[in-house]
N, CA and C of each residue as an Amber inpcrd file, in Angstrom:
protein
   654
  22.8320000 -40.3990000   5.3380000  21.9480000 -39.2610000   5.0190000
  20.5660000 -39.8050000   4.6620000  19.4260000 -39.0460000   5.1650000
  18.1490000 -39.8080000   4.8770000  17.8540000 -39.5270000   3.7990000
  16.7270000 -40.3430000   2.8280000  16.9000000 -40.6140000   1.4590000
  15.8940000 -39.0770000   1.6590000  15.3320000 -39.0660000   0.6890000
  14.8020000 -37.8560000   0.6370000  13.1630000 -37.7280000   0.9080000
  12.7540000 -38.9920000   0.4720000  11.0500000 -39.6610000   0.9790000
  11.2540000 -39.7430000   2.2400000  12.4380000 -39.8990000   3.0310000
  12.1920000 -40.0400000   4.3810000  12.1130000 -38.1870000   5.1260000
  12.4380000 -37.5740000   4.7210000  13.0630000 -36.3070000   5.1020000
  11.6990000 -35.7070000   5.6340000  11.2890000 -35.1430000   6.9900000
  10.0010000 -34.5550000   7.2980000   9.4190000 -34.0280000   6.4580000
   8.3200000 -33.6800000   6.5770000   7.3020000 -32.5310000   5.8540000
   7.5590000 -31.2280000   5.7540000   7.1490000 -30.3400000   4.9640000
   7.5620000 -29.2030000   5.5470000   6.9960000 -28.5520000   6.5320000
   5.1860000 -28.9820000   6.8780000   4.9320000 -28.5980000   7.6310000
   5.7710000 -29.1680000   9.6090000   6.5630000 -30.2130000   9.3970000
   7.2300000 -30.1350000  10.3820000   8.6710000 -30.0490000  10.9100000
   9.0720000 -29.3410000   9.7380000  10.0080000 -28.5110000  10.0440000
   9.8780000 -27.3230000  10.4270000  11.0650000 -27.3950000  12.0740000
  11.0990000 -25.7320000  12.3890000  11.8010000 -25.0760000  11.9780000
  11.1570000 -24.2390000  11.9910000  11.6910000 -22.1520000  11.4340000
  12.0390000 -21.1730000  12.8360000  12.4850000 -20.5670000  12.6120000
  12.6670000 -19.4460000  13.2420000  11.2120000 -18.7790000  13.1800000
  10.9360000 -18.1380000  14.2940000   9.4180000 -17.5370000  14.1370000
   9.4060000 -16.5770000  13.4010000   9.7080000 -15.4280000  13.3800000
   9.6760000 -14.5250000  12.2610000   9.4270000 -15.1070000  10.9250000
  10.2530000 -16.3220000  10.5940000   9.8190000 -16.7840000   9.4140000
   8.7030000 -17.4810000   9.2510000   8.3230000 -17.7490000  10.3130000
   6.6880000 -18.7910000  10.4970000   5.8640000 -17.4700000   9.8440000
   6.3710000 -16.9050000  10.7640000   4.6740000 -15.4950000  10.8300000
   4.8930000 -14.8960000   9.7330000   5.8520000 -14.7980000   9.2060000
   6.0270000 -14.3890000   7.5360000   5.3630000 -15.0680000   6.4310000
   5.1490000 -16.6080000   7.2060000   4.7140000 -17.3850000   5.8260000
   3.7650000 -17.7400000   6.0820000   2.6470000 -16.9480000   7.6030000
   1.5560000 -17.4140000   7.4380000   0.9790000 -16.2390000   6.8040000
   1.9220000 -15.2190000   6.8360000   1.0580000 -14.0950000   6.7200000
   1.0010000 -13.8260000   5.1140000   2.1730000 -14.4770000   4.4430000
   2.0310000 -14.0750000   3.3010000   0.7760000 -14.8850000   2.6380000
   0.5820000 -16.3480000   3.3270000  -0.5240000 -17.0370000   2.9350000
  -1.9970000 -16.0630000   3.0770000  -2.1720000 -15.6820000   4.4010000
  -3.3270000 -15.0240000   4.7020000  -3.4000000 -14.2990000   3.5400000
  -2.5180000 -13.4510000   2.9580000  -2.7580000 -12.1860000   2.3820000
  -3.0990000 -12.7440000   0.8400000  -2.8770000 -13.6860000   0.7510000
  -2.8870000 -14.2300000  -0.7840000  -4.4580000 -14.7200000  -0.5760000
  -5.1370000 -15.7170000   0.2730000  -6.6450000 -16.2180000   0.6080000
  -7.2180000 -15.1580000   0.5410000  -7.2360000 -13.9190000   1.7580000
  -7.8370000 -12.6780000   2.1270000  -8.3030000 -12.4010000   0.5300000
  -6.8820000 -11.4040000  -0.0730000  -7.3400000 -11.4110000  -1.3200000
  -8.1490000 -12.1580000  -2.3550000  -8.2870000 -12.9810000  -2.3580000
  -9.2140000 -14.1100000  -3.1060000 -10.6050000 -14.0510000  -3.1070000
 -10.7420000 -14.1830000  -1.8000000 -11.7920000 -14.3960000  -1.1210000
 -12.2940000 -13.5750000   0.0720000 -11.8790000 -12.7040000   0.3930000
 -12.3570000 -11.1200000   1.0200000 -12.0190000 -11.7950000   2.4580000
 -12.4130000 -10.6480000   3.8710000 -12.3570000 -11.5640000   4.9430000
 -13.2730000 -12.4650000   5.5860000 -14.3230000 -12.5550000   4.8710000
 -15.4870000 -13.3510000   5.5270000 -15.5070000 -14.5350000   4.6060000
 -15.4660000 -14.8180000   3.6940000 -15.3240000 -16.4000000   2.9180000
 -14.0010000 -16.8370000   3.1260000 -12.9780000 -16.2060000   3.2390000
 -11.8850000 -16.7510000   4.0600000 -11.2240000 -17.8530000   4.7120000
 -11.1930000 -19.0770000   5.0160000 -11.2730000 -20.1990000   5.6120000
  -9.9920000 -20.2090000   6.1300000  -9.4040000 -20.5360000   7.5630000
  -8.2420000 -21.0110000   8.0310000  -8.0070000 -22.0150000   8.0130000
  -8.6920000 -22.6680000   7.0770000  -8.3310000 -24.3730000   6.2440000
  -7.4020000 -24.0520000   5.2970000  -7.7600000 -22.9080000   4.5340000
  -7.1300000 -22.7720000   3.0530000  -5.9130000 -21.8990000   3.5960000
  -6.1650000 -20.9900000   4.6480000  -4.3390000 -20.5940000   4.7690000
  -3.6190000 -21.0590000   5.4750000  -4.4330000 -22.0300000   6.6740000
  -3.1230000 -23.3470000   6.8200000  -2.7120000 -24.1360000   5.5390000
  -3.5520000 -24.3420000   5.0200000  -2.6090000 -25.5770000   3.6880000
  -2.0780000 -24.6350000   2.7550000  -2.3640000 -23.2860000   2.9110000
  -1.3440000 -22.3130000   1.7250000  -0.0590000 -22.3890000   2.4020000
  -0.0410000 -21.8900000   3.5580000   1.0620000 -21.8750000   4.2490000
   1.7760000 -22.7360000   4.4590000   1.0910000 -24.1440000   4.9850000
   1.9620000 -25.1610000   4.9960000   2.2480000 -25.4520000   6.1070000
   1.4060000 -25.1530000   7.4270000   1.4920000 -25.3570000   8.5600000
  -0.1600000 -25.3950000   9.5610000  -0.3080000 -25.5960000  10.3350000
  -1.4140000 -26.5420000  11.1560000  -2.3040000 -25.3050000  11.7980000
  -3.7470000 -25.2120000  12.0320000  -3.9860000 -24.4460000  12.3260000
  -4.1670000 -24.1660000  13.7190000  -3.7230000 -25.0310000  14.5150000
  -3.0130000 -24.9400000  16.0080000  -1.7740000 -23.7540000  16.1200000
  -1.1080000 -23.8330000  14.5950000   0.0510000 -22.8430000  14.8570000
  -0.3730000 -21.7950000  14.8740000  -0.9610000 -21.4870000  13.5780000
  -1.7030000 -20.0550000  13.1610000  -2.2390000 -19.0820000  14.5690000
  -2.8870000 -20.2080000  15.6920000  -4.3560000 -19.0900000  16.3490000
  -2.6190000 -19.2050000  17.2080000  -1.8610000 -20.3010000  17.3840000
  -0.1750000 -19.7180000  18.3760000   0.4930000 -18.6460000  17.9380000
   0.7810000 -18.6890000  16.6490000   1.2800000 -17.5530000  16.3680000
   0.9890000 -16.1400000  16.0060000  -0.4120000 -16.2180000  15.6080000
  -0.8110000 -14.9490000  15.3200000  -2.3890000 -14.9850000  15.6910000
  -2.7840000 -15.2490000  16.2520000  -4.3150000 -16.0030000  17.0020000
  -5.8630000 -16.1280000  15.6710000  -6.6960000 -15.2940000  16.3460000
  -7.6420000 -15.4680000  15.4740000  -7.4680000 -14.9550000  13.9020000
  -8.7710000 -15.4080000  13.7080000  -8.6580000 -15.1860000  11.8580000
  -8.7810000 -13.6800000  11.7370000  -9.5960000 -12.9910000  13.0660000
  -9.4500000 -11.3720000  12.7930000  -8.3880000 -10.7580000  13.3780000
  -7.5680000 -11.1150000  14.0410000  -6.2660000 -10.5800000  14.1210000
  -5.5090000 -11.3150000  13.1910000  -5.7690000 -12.3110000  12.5430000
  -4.5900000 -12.2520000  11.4000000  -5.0630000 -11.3480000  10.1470000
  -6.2250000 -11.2900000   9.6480000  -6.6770000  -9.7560000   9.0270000
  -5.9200000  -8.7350000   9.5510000  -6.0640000  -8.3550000  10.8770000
  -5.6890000  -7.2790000  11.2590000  -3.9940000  -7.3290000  11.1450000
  -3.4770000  -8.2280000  11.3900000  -1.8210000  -8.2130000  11.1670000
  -1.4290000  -8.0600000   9.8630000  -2.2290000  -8.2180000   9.1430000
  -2.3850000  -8.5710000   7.5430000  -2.0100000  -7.1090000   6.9030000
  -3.0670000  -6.7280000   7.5540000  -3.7270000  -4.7740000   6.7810000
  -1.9740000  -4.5440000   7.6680000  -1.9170000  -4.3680000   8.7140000
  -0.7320000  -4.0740000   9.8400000   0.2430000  -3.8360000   8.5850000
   0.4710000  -5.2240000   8.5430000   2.2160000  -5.2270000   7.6710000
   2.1170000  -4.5120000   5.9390000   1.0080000  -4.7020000   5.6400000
   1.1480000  -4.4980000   4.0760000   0.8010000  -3.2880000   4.1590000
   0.4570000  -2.5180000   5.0200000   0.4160000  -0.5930000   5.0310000
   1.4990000  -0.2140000   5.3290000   2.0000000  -0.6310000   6.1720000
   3.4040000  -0.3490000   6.6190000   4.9000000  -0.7460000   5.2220000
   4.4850000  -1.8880000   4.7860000   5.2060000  -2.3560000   3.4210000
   4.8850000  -1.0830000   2.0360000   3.7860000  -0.3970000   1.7610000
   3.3820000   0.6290000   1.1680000   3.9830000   1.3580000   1.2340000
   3.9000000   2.3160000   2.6000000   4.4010000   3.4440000   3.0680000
   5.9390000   3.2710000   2.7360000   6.5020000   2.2370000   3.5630000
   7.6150000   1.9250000   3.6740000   8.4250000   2.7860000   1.8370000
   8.0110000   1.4940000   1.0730000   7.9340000   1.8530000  -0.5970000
   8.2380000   2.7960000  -0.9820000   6.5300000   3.8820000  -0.7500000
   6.5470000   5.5550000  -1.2150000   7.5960000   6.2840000  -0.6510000
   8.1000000   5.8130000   0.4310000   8.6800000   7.3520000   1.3010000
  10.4970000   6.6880000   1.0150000   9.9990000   5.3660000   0.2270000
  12.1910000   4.9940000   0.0570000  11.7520000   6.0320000  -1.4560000
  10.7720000   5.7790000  -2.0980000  11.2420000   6.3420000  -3.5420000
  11.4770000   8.0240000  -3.3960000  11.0980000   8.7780000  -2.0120000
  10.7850000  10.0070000  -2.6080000  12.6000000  10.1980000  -1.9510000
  13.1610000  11.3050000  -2.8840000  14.5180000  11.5500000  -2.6300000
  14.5220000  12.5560000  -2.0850000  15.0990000  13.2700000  -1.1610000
  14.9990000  14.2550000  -0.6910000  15.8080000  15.3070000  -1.0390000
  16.8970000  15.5950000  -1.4870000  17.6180000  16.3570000  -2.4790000
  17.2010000  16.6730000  -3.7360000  16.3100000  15.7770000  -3.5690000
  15.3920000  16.7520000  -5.6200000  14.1500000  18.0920000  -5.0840000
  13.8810000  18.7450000  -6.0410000  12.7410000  19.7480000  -5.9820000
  11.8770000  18.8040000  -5.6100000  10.8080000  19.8390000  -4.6890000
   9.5390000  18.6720000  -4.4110000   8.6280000  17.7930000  -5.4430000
   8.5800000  18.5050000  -6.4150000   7.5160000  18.1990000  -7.9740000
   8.2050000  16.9050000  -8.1700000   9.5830000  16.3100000  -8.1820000
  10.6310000  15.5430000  -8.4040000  10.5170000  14.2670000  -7.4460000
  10.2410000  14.4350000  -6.0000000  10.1700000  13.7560000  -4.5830000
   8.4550000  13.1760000  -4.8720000   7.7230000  14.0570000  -5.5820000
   6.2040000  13.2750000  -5.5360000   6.4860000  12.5630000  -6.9360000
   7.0020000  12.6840000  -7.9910000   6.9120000  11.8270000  -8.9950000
   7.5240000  10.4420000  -9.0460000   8.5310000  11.0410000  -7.9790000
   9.0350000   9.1150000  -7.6230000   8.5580000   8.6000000  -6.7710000
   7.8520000   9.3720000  -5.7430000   7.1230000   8.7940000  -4.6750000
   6.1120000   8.8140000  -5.0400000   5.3110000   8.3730000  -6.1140000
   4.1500000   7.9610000  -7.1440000   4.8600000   6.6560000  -7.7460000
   5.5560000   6.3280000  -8.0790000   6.2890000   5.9240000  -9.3340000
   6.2470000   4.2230000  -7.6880000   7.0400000   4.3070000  -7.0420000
   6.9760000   3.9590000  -6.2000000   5.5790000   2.7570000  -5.7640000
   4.5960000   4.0890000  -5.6740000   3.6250000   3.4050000  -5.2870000
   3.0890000   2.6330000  -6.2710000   3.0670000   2.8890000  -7.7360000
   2.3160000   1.9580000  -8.2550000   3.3080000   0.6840000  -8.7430000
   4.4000000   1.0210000  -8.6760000   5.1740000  -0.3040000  -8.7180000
   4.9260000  -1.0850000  -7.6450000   4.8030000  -0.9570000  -6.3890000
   3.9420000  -1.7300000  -5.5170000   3.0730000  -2.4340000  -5.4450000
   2.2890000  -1.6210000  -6.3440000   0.9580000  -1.7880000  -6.8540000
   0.8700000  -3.0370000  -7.4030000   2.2470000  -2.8020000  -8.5570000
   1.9010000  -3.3400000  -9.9800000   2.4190000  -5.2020000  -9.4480000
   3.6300000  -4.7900000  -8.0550000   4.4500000  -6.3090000  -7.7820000
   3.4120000  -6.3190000  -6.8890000   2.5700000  -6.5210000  -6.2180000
   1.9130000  -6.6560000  -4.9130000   0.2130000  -6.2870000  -4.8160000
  -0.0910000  -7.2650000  -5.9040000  -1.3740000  -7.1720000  -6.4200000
  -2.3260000  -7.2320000  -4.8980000  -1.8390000  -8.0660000  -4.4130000
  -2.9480000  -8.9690000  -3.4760000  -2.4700000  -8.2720000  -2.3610000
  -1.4870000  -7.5800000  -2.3970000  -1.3490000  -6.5540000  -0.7860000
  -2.5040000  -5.3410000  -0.9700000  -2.3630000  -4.8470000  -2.0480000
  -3.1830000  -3.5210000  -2.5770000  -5.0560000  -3.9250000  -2.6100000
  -4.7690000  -5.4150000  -3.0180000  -6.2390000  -5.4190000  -3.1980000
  -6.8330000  -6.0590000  -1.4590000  -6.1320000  -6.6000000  -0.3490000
  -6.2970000  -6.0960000   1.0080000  -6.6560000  -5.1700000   1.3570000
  -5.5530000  -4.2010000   0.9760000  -5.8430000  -2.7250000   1.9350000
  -7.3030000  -1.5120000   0.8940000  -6.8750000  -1.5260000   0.1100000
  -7.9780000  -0.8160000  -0.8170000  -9.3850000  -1.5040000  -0.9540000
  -9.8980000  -2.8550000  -0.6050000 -10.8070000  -3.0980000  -1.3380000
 -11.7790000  -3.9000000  -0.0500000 -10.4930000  -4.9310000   0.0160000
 -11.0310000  -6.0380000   1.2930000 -11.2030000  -5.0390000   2.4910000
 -10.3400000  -4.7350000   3.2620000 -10.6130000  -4.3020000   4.5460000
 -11.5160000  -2.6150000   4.4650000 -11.4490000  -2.1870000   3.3140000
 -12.9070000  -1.3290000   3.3490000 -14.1290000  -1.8050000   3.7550000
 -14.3130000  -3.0180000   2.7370000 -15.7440000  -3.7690000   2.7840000
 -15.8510000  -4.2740000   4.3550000 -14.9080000  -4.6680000   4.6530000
 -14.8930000  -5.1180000   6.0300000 -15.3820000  -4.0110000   6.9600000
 -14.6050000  -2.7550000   6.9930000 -15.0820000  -2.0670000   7.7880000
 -14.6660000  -1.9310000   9.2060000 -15.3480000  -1.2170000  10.2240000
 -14.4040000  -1.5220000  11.1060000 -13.0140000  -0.7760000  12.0350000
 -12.5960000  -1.8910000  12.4170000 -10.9270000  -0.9750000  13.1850000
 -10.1000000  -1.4030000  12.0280000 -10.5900000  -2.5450000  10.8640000
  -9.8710000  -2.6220000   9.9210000  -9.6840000  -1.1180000   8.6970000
 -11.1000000  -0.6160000   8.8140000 -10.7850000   0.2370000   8.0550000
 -10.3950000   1.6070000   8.5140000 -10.1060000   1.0680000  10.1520000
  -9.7030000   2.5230000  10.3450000  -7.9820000   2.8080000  10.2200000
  -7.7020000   1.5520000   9.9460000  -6.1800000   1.3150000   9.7990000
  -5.5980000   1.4650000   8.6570000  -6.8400000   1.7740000   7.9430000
  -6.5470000   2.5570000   6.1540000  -6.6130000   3.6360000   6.4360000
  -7.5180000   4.1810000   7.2950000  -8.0880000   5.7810000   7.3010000
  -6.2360000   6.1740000   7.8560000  -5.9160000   5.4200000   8.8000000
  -4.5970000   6.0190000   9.0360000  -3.2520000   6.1430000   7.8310000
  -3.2310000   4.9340000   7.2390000  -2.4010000   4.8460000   6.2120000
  -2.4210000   6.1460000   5.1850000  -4.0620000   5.7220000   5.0600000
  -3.9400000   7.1790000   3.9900000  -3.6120000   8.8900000   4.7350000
  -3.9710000   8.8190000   6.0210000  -3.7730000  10.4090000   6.8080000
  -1.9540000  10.3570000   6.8110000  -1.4090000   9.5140000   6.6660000
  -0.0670000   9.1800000   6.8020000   0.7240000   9.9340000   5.1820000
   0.0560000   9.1780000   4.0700000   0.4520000   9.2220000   2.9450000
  -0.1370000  11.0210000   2.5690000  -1.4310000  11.5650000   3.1540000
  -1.7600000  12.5550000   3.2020000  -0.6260000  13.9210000   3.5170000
  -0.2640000  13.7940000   5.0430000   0.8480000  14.3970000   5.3730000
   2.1960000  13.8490000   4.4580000   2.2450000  13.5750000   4.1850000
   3.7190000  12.9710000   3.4100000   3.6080000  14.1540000   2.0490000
   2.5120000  14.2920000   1.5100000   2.2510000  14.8800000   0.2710000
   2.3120000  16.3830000   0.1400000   1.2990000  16.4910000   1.2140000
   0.7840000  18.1750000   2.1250000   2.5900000  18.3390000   2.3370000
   3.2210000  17.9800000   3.0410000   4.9290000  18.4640000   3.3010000
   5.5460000  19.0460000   1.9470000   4.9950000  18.3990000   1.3370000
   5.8480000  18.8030000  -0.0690000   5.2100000  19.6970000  -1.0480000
   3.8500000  19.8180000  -1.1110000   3.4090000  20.8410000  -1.4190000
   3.4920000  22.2760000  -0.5120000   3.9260000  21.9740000   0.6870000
   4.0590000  23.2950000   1.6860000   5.3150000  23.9790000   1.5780000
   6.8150000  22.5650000   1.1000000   7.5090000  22.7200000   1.1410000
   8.0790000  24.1190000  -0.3840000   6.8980000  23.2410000  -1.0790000
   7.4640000  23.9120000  -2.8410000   6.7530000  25.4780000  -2.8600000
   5.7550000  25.3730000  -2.0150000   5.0220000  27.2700000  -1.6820000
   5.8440000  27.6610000  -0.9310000   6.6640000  27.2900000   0.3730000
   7.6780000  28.1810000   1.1720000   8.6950000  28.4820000   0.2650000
   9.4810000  27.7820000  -0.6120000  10.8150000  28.3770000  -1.4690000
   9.8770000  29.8160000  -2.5850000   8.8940000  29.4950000  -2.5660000
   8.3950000  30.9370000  -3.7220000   7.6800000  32.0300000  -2.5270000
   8.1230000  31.3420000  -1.4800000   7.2110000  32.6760000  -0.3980000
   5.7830000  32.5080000  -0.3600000   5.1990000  31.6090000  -0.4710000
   4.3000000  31.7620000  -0.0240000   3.5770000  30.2670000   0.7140000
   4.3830000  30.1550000   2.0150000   4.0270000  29.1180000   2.8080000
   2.7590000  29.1790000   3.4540000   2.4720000  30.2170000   3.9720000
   1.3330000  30.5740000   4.4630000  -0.1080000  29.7660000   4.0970000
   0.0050000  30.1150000   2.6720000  -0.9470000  30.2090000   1.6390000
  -0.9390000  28.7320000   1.0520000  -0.0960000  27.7780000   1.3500000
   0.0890000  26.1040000   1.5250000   0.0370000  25.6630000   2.0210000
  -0.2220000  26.1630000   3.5760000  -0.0150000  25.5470000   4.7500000
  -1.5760000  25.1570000   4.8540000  -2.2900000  26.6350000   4.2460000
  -3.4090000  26.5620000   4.3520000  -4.3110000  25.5220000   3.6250000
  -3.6220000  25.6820000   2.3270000  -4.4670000  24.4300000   1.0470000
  -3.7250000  23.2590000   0.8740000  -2.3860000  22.9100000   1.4800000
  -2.1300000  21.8490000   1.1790000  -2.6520000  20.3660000   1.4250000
  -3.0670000  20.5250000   2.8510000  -3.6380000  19.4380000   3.2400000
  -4.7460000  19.1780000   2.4580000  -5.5470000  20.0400000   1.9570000
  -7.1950000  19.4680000   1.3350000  -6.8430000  19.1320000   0.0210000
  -5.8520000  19.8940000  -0.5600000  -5.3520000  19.2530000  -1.9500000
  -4.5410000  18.1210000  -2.2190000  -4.0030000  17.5870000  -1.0020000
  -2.6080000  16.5720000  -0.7320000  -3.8100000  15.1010000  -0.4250000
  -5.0090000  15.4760000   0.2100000  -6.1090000  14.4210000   0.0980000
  -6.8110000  14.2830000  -1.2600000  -6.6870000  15.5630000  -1.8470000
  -7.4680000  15.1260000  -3.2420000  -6.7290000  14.2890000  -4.1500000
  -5.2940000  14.5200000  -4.3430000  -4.1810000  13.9520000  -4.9890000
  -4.1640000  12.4330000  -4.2040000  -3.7280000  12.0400000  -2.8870000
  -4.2460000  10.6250000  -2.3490000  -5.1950000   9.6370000  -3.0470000
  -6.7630000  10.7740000  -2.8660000  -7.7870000  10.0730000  -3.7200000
  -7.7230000   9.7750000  -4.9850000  -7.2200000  10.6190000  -5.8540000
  -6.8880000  10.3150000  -7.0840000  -5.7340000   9.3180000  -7.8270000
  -4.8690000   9.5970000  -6.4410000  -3.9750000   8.4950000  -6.7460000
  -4.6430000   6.8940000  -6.3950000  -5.1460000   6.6620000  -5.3230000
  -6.0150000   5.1670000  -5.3710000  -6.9000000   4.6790000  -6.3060000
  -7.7460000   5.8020000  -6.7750000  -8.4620000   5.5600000  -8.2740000
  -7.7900000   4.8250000  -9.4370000  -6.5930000   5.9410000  -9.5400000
  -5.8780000   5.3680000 -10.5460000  -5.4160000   3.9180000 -10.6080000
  -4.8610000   3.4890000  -9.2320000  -4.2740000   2.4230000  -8.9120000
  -5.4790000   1.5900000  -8.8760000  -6.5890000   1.4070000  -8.9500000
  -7.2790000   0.3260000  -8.9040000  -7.5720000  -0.1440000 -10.8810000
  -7.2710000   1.6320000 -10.8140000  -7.5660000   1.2460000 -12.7800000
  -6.6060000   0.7340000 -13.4140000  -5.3660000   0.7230000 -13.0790000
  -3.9400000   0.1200000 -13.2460000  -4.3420000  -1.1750000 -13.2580000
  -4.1950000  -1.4970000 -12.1360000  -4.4070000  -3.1890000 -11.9690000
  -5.3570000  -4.2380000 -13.1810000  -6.5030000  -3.6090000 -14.1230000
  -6.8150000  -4.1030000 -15.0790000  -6.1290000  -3.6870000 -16.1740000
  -5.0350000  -2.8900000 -16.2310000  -3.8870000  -2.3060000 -17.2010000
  -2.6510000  -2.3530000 -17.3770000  -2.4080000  -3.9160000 -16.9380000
  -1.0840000  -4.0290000 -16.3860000  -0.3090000  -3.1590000 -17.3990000
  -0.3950000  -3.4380000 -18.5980000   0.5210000  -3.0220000 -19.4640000
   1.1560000  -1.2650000 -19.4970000   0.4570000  -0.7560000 -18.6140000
   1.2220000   0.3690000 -18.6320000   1.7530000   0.9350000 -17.2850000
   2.7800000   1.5450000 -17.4630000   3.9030000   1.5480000 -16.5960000
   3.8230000   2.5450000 -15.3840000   4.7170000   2.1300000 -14.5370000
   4.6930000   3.1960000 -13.2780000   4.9640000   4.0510000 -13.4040000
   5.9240000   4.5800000 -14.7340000   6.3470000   6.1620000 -14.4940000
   5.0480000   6.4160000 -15.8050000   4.7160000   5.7730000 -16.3910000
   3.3090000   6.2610000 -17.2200000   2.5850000   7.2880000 -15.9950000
   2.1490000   6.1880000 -15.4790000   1.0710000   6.4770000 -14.4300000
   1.1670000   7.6620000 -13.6820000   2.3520000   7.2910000 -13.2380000
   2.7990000   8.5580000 -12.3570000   3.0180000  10.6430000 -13.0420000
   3.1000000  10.4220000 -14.2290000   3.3920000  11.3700000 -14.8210000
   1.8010000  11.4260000 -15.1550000   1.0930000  10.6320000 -15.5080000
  -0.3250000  11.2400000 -15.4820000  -0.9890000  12.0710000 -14.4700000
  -0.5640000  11.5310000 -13.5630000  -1.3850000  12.1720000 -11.9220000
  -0.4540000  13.5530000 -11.8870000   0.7430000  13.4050000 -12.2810000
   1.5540000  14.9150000 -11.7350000   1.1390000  15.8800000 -12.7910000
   0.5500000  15.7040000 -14.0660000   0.2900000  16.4440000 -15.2820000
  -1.2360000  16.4030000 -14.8210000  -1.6980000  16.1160000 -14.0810000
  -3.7440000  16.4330000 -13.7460000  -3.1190000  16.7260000 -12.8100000
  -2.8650000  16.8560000 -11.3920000  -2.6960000  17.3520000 -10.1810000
  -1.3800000  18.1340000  -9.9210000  -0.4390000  18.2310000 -10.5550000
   0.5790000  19.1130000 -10.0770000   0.7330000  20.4890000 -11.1340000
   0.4070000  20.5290000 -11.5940000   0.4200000  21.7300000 -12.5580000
  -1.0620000  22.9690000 -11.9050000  -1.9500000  22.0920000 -10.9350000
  -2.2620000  22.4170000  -9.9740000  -2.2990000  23.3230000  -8.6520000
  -1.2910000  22.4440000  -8.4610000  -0.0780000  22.7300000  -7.4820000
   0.6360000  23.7080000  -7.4160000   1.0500000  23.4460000  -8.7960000
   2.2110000  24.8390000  -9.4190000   1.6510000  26.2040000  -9.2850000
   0.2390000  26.0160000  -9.9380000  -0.1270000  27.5730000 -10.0460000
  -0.5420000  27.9060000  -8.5700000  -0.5710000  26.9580000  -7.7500000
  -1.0320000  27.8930000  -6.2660000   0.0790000  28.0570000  -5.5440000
   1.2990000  27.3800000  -5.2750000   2.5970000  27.9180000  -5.1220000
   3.3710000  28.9510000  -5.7550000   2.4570000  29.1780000  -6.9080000
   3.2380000  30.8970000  -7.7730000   2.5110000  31.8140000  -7.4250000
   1.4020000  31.4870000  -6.6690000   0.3030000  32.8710000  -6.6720000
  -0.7350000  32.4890000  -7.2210000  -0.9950000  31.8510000  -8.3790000
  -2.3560000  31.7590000  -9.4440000  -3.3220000  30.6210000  -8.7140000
  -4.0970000  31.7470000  -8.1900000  -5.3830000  30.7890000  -7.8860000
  -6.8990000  31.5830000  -8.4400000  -7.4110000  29.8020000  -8.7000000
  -8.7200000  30.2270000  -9.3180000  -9.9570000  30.8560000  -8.5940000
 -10.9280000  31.2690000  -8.9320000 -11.6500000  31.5670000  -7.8440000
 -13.3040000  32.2440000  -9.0980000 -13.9100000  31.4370000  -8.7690000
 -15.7590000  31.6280000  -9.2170000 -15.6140000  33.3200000  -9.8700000
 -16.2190000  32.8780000 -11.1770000 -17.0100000  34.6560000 -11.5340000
 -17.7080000  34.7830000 -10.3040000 -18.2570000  36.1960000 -10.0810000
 -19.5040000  36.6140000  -9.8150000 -20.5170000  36.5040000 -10.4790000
């Protein structure tokens, strides 16, 4: 058996590819974050990763498609998240509080995915940021369903169908706010958080699924 000083590197040991592109990508996403996508160096996420940067442009090519694979997987890892926490056998008010709860636990384990998609690939701009604009139209409809869903059981779908979407984006927006203010707060919790946003935005909700909506004096 070879002693153990003799035993290759790790950079030349093979993997299965999936696991390559897993561990370049988790590198990328850790640099990206650091250092946004333009100070960036594919010096520093070959030696994060632990593999050559001959592999990197083989396996996943340039430094802007590995950005772009980057934003790719960790929106999809998000979504993924929100839509396991929301249960579908609870009342809707119930399905958005865990599918909040969800997201900022994401948040809270997956600092450097969140600060990618929210911060870096904004500044970037771009087809990068249009791959947020989708994430969030994604997480948008996900929300709008359930506010349409909780006005159809009181009869009045119509009348949700109509406001849900512009209110299901305001709740989105408010939910990313929050989550960026989290992140300097570790100390307080996902269902904190989450019960904040449903006590400012769903009580909201409530009164326009019962009928009670506001509307300007004259």
């Amino acid at each position: 058996m070879p002693d153990e000083d003799q035993r290759p590197p790790e950079r030349a040991r093979r993997l299965p590819r999936a696991v390559r592109e897993r561990q370049i990508l988790d590198a990328a996403v850790q640099v990206f974050s650091q250092h946004g996508y333009h100070s960036a160096s594919m010096d520093e996420i070959s030696e994060v990763a632990g593999v050559s940067k001959p592999m990197i442009y083989t396996y996943l090519g340039s430094k802007e498609d590995l950005f772009g694979k980057s934003i790719q997987r960790e929106a999809t890892r998000l979504l993924e998240a929100i839509q396991a926490g929301v249960q579908p056998d609870l009342p809707p008010d119930m399905q958005l509080w865990h599918g909040l709860r969800s997201f900022y636990r994401f948040v809270a384990e997956y600092r450097e995915s969140w600060t990618v998609l929210h911060r870096q690939a904004l500044t970037v701009g771009g087809g990068f940021a249009a791959e947020i604009t989708a994430m969030r139209t994604r997480a948008i409809e996900l929300v709008a369903a359930l506010v349409v869903a909780a006005g159809t059981r009181k009869g009045l779908g119509e009348q949700t169908e109509f406001s849900g979407p512009g209110l299901a984006a305001a709740l989105v927006g408010a939910a990313e706010s929050l989550a960026d203010w989290a992140l300097d707060h570790p100390e307080i919790s996902d269902g904190v958080l989450a019960s904040w946003l449903m006590n400012l935005v769903w009580l909201g909700f409530n009164d326009l699924v019962e009928g009670q909506v506001w509307k300007p004096s004259e």
